[in-house]
Amino acid sequence: MTESHPTKAVEAPTPNHQAPDRQTLDWHTGDMPYSVEFDDHFYCRTDGRLECGHVFLNGNGLPDRWRDRQDISIGELGFGTGLNFCETWRQWKMAEKPADARFAFTSFERFPMQATDIARALSAWPEITDERNGLVAAWPQTLSGSVRLDLANDITLTIVCGPAIDGVAAYAGTIDAWYLDGFAPSRNPDMWSQALMAAVHDRTAPAGTFATYAAAGFVRRNLQSAGFVVERRKGFAGKREMLCGTKPTELARTLYE
């Protein structure tokens, strides 16, 4: 089911906690990181790696889109543990793609983790051991501003530190595929606001896409109001729905108006 007619954007309810100045981690069974301030896990408790494949890669039509692209840019709201990046890197290495193809991964993260915490959080998945080790080895001791890591000849990772709305609004490039992966909308509504979704749309290339595990009504309406054509799909691990969508080209936009 697709939705193409803009509706009035709706802001999230006001959270009952203030945004933290830092991230305090708790560790649950199986070295699963948990944000004390946001009262939420960093990834799906069933299997975060498989959720990444179902929601973010498949939801953006990856890796099929890599087959005929020389360059592709991926944007992410919320780097967290780096799980989405590592799984994307793993699948990129196995994918059919043009010679000398490259991808640039840009993630907007307010509270970057330490390398030791990233290593611990990703230790549950032997499938991404090489990618985890490469990420941890390159991870700076401290991060601020915009930090670029050249992790391989064909892969660039950029971490933009600070509030997502500031980082996305100031971003000078365009993004082909977005992973919208903040904490749950009910716990971190700023990451799903009308203003941020509009900024994401503005930085999206024509025919670019997004995918997210979130299916809250105000998130869908804010994405739709920003200009995306929004589609509901079956969620991961029993979750009823997820959202994905496309930024129409000018020709396609005239068909919806």
mmCIF file of C-alpha atoms in Angstrom:
data_model
loop_
_atom_site.group_PDB
_atom_site.id
_atom_site.type_symbol
_atom_site.label_atom_id
_atom_site.label_comp_id
_atom_site.label_asym_id
_atom_site.label_seq_id
_atom_site.Cartn_x
_atom_site.Cartn_y
_atom_site.Cartn_z
ATOM 1 C CA MET A 1 0.000 0.000 0.000
ATOM 2 C CA THR A 2 1.437 3.367 -1.026
ATOM 3 C CA GLU A 3 0.501 6.846 0.095
ATOM 4 C CA SER A 4 1.344 9.722 -2.196
ATOM 5 C CA HIS A 5 -0.888 12.629 -1.208
ATOM 6 C CA PRO A 6 0.653 15.038 1.305
ATOM 7 C CA THR A 7 -1.073 15.370 4.636
ATOM 8 C CA LYS A 8 -0.547 17.759 7.482
ATOM 9 C CA ALA A 9 2.575 16.851 9.423
ATOM 10 C CA VAL A 10 2.109 15.969 13.062
ATOM 11 C CA GLU A 11 4.775 16.479 15.658
ATOM 12 C CA ALA A 12 5.566 13.816 18.206
ATOM 13 C CA PRO A 13 4.297 14.056 21.761
ATOM 14 C CA THR A 14 6.621 15.843 24.123
ATOM 15 C CA PRO A 15 8.894 13.311 25.867
ATOM 16 C CA ASN A 16 8.856 13.095 29.632
ATOM 17 C CA HIS A 17 12.644 13.283 29.915
ATOM 18 C CA GLN A 18 15.256 15.799 28.881
ATOM 19 C CA ALA A 19 17.817 14.973 26.206
ATOM 20 C CA PRO A 20 20.953 13.713 27.941
ATOM 21 C CA ASP A 21 24.352 15.353 27.629
ATOM 22 C CA ARG A 22 25.935 11.935 27.272
ATOM 23 C CA GLN A 23 24.923 8.354 26.719
ATOM 24 C CA THR A 24 24.849 6.057 29.740
ATOM 25 C CA LEU A 25 25.015 2.399 28.801
ATOM 26 C CA ASP A 26 23.670 -0.580 30.633
ATOM 27 C CA TRP A 27 24.435 -4.087 29.424
ATOM 28 C CA HIS A 28 21.761 -6.747 29.256
ATOM 29 C CA THR A 29 22.096 -10.483 28.690
ATOM 30 C CA GLY A 30 24.314 -11.310 25.738
ATOM 31 C CA ASP A 31 26.261 -8.036 25.798
ATOM 32 C CA MET A 32 23.262 -6.126 24.469
ATOM 33 C CA PRO A 33 23.709 -2.370 25.025
ATOM 34 C CA TYR A 34 20.836 -0.426 26.513
ATOM 35 C CA SER A 35 20.424 3.351 26.745
ATOM 36 C CA VAL A 36 19.479 4.350 30.275
ATOM 37 C CA GLU A 37 18.398 7.868 29.260
ATOM 38 C CA PHE A 38 16.237 6.791 26.342
ATOM 39 C CA ASP A 39 15.036 3.590 28.025
ATOM 40 C CA ASP A 40 15.580 1.582 24.870
ATOM 41 C CA HIS A 41 17.821 -1.062 23.303
ATOM 42 C CA PHE A 42 20.156 -0.144 20.473
ATOM 43 C CA TYR A 43 18.852 -2.891 18.225
ATOM 44 C CA CYS A 44 16.172 -5.553 17.945
ATOM 45 C CA ARG A 45 16.382 -8.116 20.733
ATOM 46 C CA THR A 46 15.487 -10.931 18.323
ATOM 47 C CA ASP A 47 18.460 -10.372 16.004
ATOM 48 C CA GLY A 48 19.671 -6.883 15.155
ATOM 49 C CA ARG A 49 21.775 -8.022 12.211
ATOM 50 C CA LEU A 50 18.898 -9.801 10.514
ATOM 51 C CA GLU A 51 16.656 -6.833 11.228
ATOM 52 C CA CYS A 52 19.171 -4.609 9.443
ATOM 53 C CA GLY A 53 18.945 -6.810 6.360
ATOM 54 C CA HIS A 54 15.138 -6.937 6.409
ATOM 55 C CA VAL A 55 14.470 -3.284 7.171
ATOM 56 C CA PHE A 56 17.341 -1.146 5.957
ATOM 57 C CA LEU A 57 18.940 -3.072 3.104
ATOM 58 C CA ASN A 58 15.857 -4.727 1.628
ATOM 59 C CA GLY A 59 13.727 -1.676 2.397
ATOM 60 C CA ASN A 60 16.067 0.435 0.260
ATOM 61 C CA GLY A 61 16.335 -2.140 -2.521
ATOM 62 C CA LEU A 62 19.880 -3.091 -1.577
ATOM 63 C CA PRO A 63 22.039 -4.836 -2.660
ATOM 64 C CA ASP A 64 20.212 -4.988 -6.032
ATOM 65 C CA ARG A 65 20.763 -1.265 -6.600
ATOM 66 C CA TRP A 66 24.510 -1.747 -6.341
ATOM 67 C CA ARG A 67 24.667 -3.841 -9.510
ATOM 68 C CA ASP A 68 24.569 -0.892 -11.905
ATOM 69 C CA ARG A 69 25.860 1.939 -9.723
ATOM 70 C CA GLN A 70 29.420 3.192 -9.763
ATOM 71 C CA ASP A 71 28.883 5.250 -6.619
ATOM 72 C CA ILE A 72 26.170 5.200 -3.989
ATOM 73 C CA SER A 73 25.696 7.161 -0.794
ATOM 74 C CA ILE A 74 23.947 5.868 2.301
ATOM 75 C CA GLY A 75 22.818 8.124 5.147
ATOM 76 C CA GLU A 76 21.880 7.011 8.631
ATOM 77 C CA LEU A 77 20.233 8.729 11.570
ATOM 78 C CA GLY A 78 21.846 7.197 14.657
ATOM 79 C CA PHE A 79 25.110 5.272 14.243
ATOM 80 C CA GLY A 80 24.780 3.572 17.628
ATOM 81 C CA THR A 81 26.901 0.433 17.753
ATOM 82 C CA GLY A 82 27.765 0.507 14.045
ATOM 83 C CA LEU A 83 25.798 -2.684 13.442
ATOM 84 C CA ASN A 84 23.997 -1.351 10.360
ATOM 85 C CA PHE A 85 27.239 -0.097 8.876
ATOM 86 C CA CYS A 86 29.069 -3.386 9.463
ATOM 87 C CA GLU A 87 26.267 -5.487 7.994
ATOM 88 C CA THR A 88 26.046 -3.166 4.983
ATOM 89 C CA TRP A 89 29.818 -3.413 4.527
ATOM 90 C CA ARG A 90 29.609 -7.226 4.694
ATOM 91 C CA GLN A 91 26.891 -7.364 2.063
ATOM 92 C CA TRP A 92 28.681 -4.815 -0.125
ATOM 93 C CA LYS A 93 31.753 -7.023 -0.262
ATOM 94 C CA MET A 94 29.688 -9.976 -1.496
ATOM 95 C CA ALA A 95 27.499 -8.060 -3.957
ATOM 96 C CA GLU A 96 27.722 -7.957 -7.720
ATOM 97 C CA LYS A 97 28.753 -4.420 -8.668
ATOM 98 C CA PRO A 98 30.786 -2.536 -11.273
ATOM 99 C CA ALA A 99 34.548 -2.539 -11.090
ATOM 100 C CA ASP A 100 35.876 0.288 -8.942
ATOM 101 C CA ALA A 101 32.428 0.887 -7.439
ATOM 102 C CA ARG A 102 32.445 2.869 -4.187
ATOM 103 C CA PHE A 103 30.024 3.638 -1.435
ATOM 104 C CA ALA A 104 30.014 6.443 1.080
ATOM 105 C CA PHE A 105 28.233 5.884 4.394
ATOM 106 C CA THR A 106 27.386 9.000 6.426
ATOM 107 C CA SER A 107 25.878 8.659 9.890
ATOM 108 C CA PHE A 108 24.558 11.433 12.117
ATOM 109 C CA GLU A 109 25.176 10.560 15.768
ATOM 110 C CA ARG A 110 24.838 12.775 18.828
ATOM 111 C CA PHE A 111 26.504 10.418 21.302
ATOM 112 C CA PRO A 112 29.279 8.351 19.658
ATOM 113 C CA MET A 113 30.230 5.184 21.534
ATOM 114 C CA GLN A 114 33.736 4.257 22.576
ATOM 115 C CA ALA A 115 35.574 1.639 20.521
ATOM 116 C CA THR A 116 35.527 -0.860 23.403
ATOM 117 C CA ASP A 117 31.739 -0.569 23.677
ATOM 118 C CA ILE A 118 31.319 -1.023 19.921
ATOM 119 C CA ALA A 119 33.479 -4.145 20.022
ATOM 120 C CA ARG A 120 31.490 -5.578 22.920
ATOM 121 C CA ALA A 121 28.107 -4.765 21.380
ATOM 122 C CA LEU A 122 28.980 -6.383 18.031
ATOM 123 C CA SER A 123 30.639 -9.472 19.488
ATOM 124 C CA ALA A 124 27.394 -11.450 19.212
ATOM 125 C CA TRP A 125 27.701 -11.766 15.423
ATOM 126 C CA PRO A 126 30.634 -13.762 14.061
ATOM 127 C CA GLU A 127 29.331 -13.004 10.557
ATOM 128 C CA ILE A 128 30.656 -9.433 10.858
ATOM 129 C CA THR A 129 33.892 -10.138 12.727
ATOM 130 C CA ASP A 130 36.110 -8.713 9.971
ATOM 131 C CA GLU A 131 33.988 -5.589 9.620
ATOM 132 C CA ARG A 132 33.775 -5.082 13.383
ATOM 133 C CA ASN A 133 37.545 -5.396 13.747
ATOM 134 C CA GLY A 134 38.146 -2.953 10.908
ATOM 135 C CA LEU A 135 35.753 -0.423 12.391
ATOM 136 C CA VAL A 136 37.128 -0.705 15.915
ATOM 137 C CA ALA A 137 40.732 -0.433 14.729
ATOM 138 C CA ALA A 138 39.998 2.810 12.881
ATOM 139 C CA TRP A 139 37.716 4.342 15.536
ATOM 140 C CA PRO A 140 39.188 7.539 17.066
ATOM 141 C CA GLN A 141 39.567 7.836 20.812
ATOM 142 C CA THR A 142 37.408 10.953 20.754
ATOM 143 C CA LEU A 143 35.026 12.216 18.107
ATOM 144 C CA SER A 144 33.739 15.700 17.441
ATOM 145 C CA GLY A 145 32.549 17.569 14.404
ATOM 146 C CA SER A 146 32.694 15.519 11.213
ATOM 147 C CA VAL A 147 35.090 12.561 11.189
ATOM 148 C CA ARG A 148 35.908 10.636 7.995
ATOM 149 C CA LEU A 149 37.295 7.117 8.097
ATOM 150 C CA ASP A 150 38.621 5.488 4.918
ATOM 151 C CA LEU A 151 38.135 1.855 5.887
ATOM 152 C CA ALA A 152 38.878 0.321 2.485
ATOM 153 C CA ASN A 153 39.667 1.433 -1.041
ATOM 154 C CA ASP A 154 35.964 1.445 -1.883
ATOM 155 C CA ILE A 155 34.367 2.451 1.444
ATOM 156 C CA THR A 156 34.221 5.751 3.283
ATOM 157 C CA LEU A 157 32.521 6.181 6.658
ATOM 158 C CA THR A 158 31.767 9.680 7.944
ATOM 159 C CA ILE A 159 30.429 10.273 11.441
ATOM 160 C CA VAL A 160 28.778 13.667 11.897
ATOM 161 C CA CYS A 161 28.645 14.338 15.628
ATOM 162 C CA GLY A 162 25.909 16.394 17.251
ATOM 163 C CA PRO A 163 22.120 16.739 17.003
ATOM 164 C CA ALA A 164 20.835 15.148 13.810
ATOM 165 C CA ILE A 165 18.827 18.176 12.751
ATOM 166 C CA ASP A 166 21.972 20.329 12.773
ATOM 167 C CA GLY A 167 24.097 17.789 10.954
ATOM 168 C CA VAL A 168 21.569 16.950 8.253
ATOM 169 C CA ALA A 169 20.648 20.599 7.643
ATOM 170 C CA ALA A 170 24.329 21.493 7.172
ATOM 171 C CA TYR A 171 25.158 18.457 5.010
ATOM 172 C CA ALA A 172 26.352 19.583 1.573
ATOM 173 C CA GLY A 173 25.845 16.351 -0.384
ATOM 174 C CA THR A 174 22.925 14.164 -1.368
ATOM 175 C CA ILE A 175 21.969 10.723 -0.110
ATOM 176 C CA ASP A 176 20.709 7.847 -2.263
ATOM 177 C CA ALA A 177 19.381 5.649 0.563
ATOM 178 C CA TRP A 178 18.545 6.504 4.168
ATOM 179 C CA TYR A 179 18.513 4.284 7.235
ATOM 180 C CA LEU A 180 16.228 6.019 9.744
ATOM 181 C CA ASP A 181 17.288 4.288 12.942
ATOM 182 C CA GLY A 182 16.888 6.510 15.973
ATOM 183 C CA PHE A 183 15.587 5.173 19.259
ATOM 184 C CA ALA A 184 11.868 4.403 19.318
ATOM 185 C CA PRO A 185 9.725 7.425 18.345
ATOM 186 C CA SER A 186 7.939 7.371 21.693
ATOM 187 C CA ARG A 187 11.278 7.644 23.513
ATOM 188 C CA ASN A 188 13.249 9.911 21.169
ATOM 189 C CA PRO A 189 10.737 11.997 19.181
ATOM 190 C CA ASP A 190 13.324 14.585 18.093
ATOM 191 C CA MET A 191 14.792 11.996 15.734
ATOM 192 C CA TRP A 192 11.448 11.704 13.928
ATOM 193 C CA SER A 193 10.289 15.318 13.934
ATOM 194 C CA GLN A 194 8.678 17.230 11.086
ATOM 195 C CA ALA A 195 11.758 19.451 10.756
ATOM 196 C CA LEU A 196 14.212 16.547 10.594
ATOM 197 C CA MET A 197 12.156 14.546 8.105
ATOM 198 C CA ALA A 198 11.965 17.645 5.892
ATOM 199 C CA ALA A 199 15.756 18.057 6.116
ATOM 200 C CA VAL A 200 16.231 14.382 5.225
ATOM 201 C CA HIS A 201 14.002 14.838 2.178
ATOM 202 C CA ASP A 202 15.905 17.942 1.101
ATOM 203 C CA ARG A 203 19.209 16.020 1.194
ATOM 204 C CA THR A 204 17.833 13.009 -0.687
ATOM 205 C CA ALA A 205 18.734 12.516 -4.336
ATOM 206 C CA PRO A 206 15.848 12.336 -6.855
ATOM 207 C CA ALA A 207 14.429 8.798 -6.740
ATOM 208 C CA GLY A 208 16.337 8.264 -3.488
ATOM 209 C CA THR A 209 14.819 6.102 -0.798
ATOM 210 C CA PHE A 210 14.436 5.622 2.942
ATOM 211 C CA ALA A 211 13.582 2.702 5.196
ATOM 212 C CA THR A 212 12.806 2.475 8.893
ATOM 213 C CA TYR A 213 11.563 -0.036 11.432
ATOM 214 C CA ALA A 214 9.283 2.708 12.826
ATOM 215 C CA ALA A 215 5.608 2.745 11.856
ATOM 216 C CA ALA A 216 4.159 5.328 14.257
ATOM 217 C CA GLY A 217 1.461 7.456 12.695
ATOM 218 C CA PHE A 218 3.185 10.783 13.274
ATOM 219 C CA VAL A 219 6.410 9.434 11.700
ATOM 220 C CA ARG A 220 4.541 8.323 8.595
ATOM 221 C CA ARG A 221 2.721 11.651 8.330
ATOM 222 C CA ASN A 222 5.903 13.673 8.781
ATOM 223 C CA LEU A 223 7.667 11.688 6.062
ATOM 224 C CA GLN A 224 4.691 12.044 3.784
ATOM 225 C CA SER A 225 4.391 15.773 4.445
ATOM 226 C CA ALA A 226 8.103 16.186 3.667
ATOM 227 C CA GLY A 227 7.420 14.873 0.160
ATOM 228 C CA PHE A 228 8.199 11.162 0.296
ATOM 229 C CA VAL A 229 5.903 8.554 -1.220
ATOM 230 C CA VAL A 230 5.452 6.281 1.793
ATOM 231 C CA GLU A 231 4.793 2.547 1.754
ATOM 232 C CA ARG A 232 3.894 0.251 4.614
ATOM 233 C CA ARG A 233 5.554 -3.168 4.602
ATOM 234 C CA LYS A 234 5.641 -6.130 6.929
ATOM 235 C CA GLY A 235 7.975 -5.538 9.838
ATOM 236 C CA PHE A 236 10.693 -7.783 11.207
ATOM 237 C CA ALA A 237 10.249 -10.596 13.741
ATOM 238 C CA GLY A 238 6.536 -10.270 14.249
ATOM 239 C CA LYS A 239 6.432 -6.483 14.130
ATOM 240 C CA ARG A 240 3.308 -5.699 12.149
ATOM 241 C CA GLU A 241 4.623 -2.888 9.984
ATOM 242 C CA MET A 242 7.674 -0.913 8.892
ATOM 243 C CA LEU A 243 7.917 2.059 6.546
ATOM 244 C CA CYS A 244 9.897 2.688 3.398
ATOM 245 C CA GLY A 245 9.536 5.173 0.604
ATOM 246 C CA THR A 246 10.904 7.167 -2.295
ATOM 247 C CA LYS A 247 11.543 10.795 -3.174
ATOM 248 C CA PRO A 248 9.751 11.215 -6.492
ATOM 249 C CA THR A 249 11.502 12.705 -9.483
ATOM 250 C CA GLU A 250 9.950 15.881 -10.878
ATOM 251 C CA LEU A 251 8.166 13.884 -13.581
ATOM 252 C CA ALA A 252 6.760 11.428 -11.080
ATOM 253 C CA ARG A 253 5.749 14.247 -8.732
ATOM 254 C CA THR A 254 3.454 15.755 -11.344
ATOM 255 C CA LEU A 255 1.562 12.463 -11.511
ATOM 256 C CA TYR A 256 0.753 12.660 -7.795
ATOM 257 C CA GLU A 257 -0.405 16.288 -7.812
#
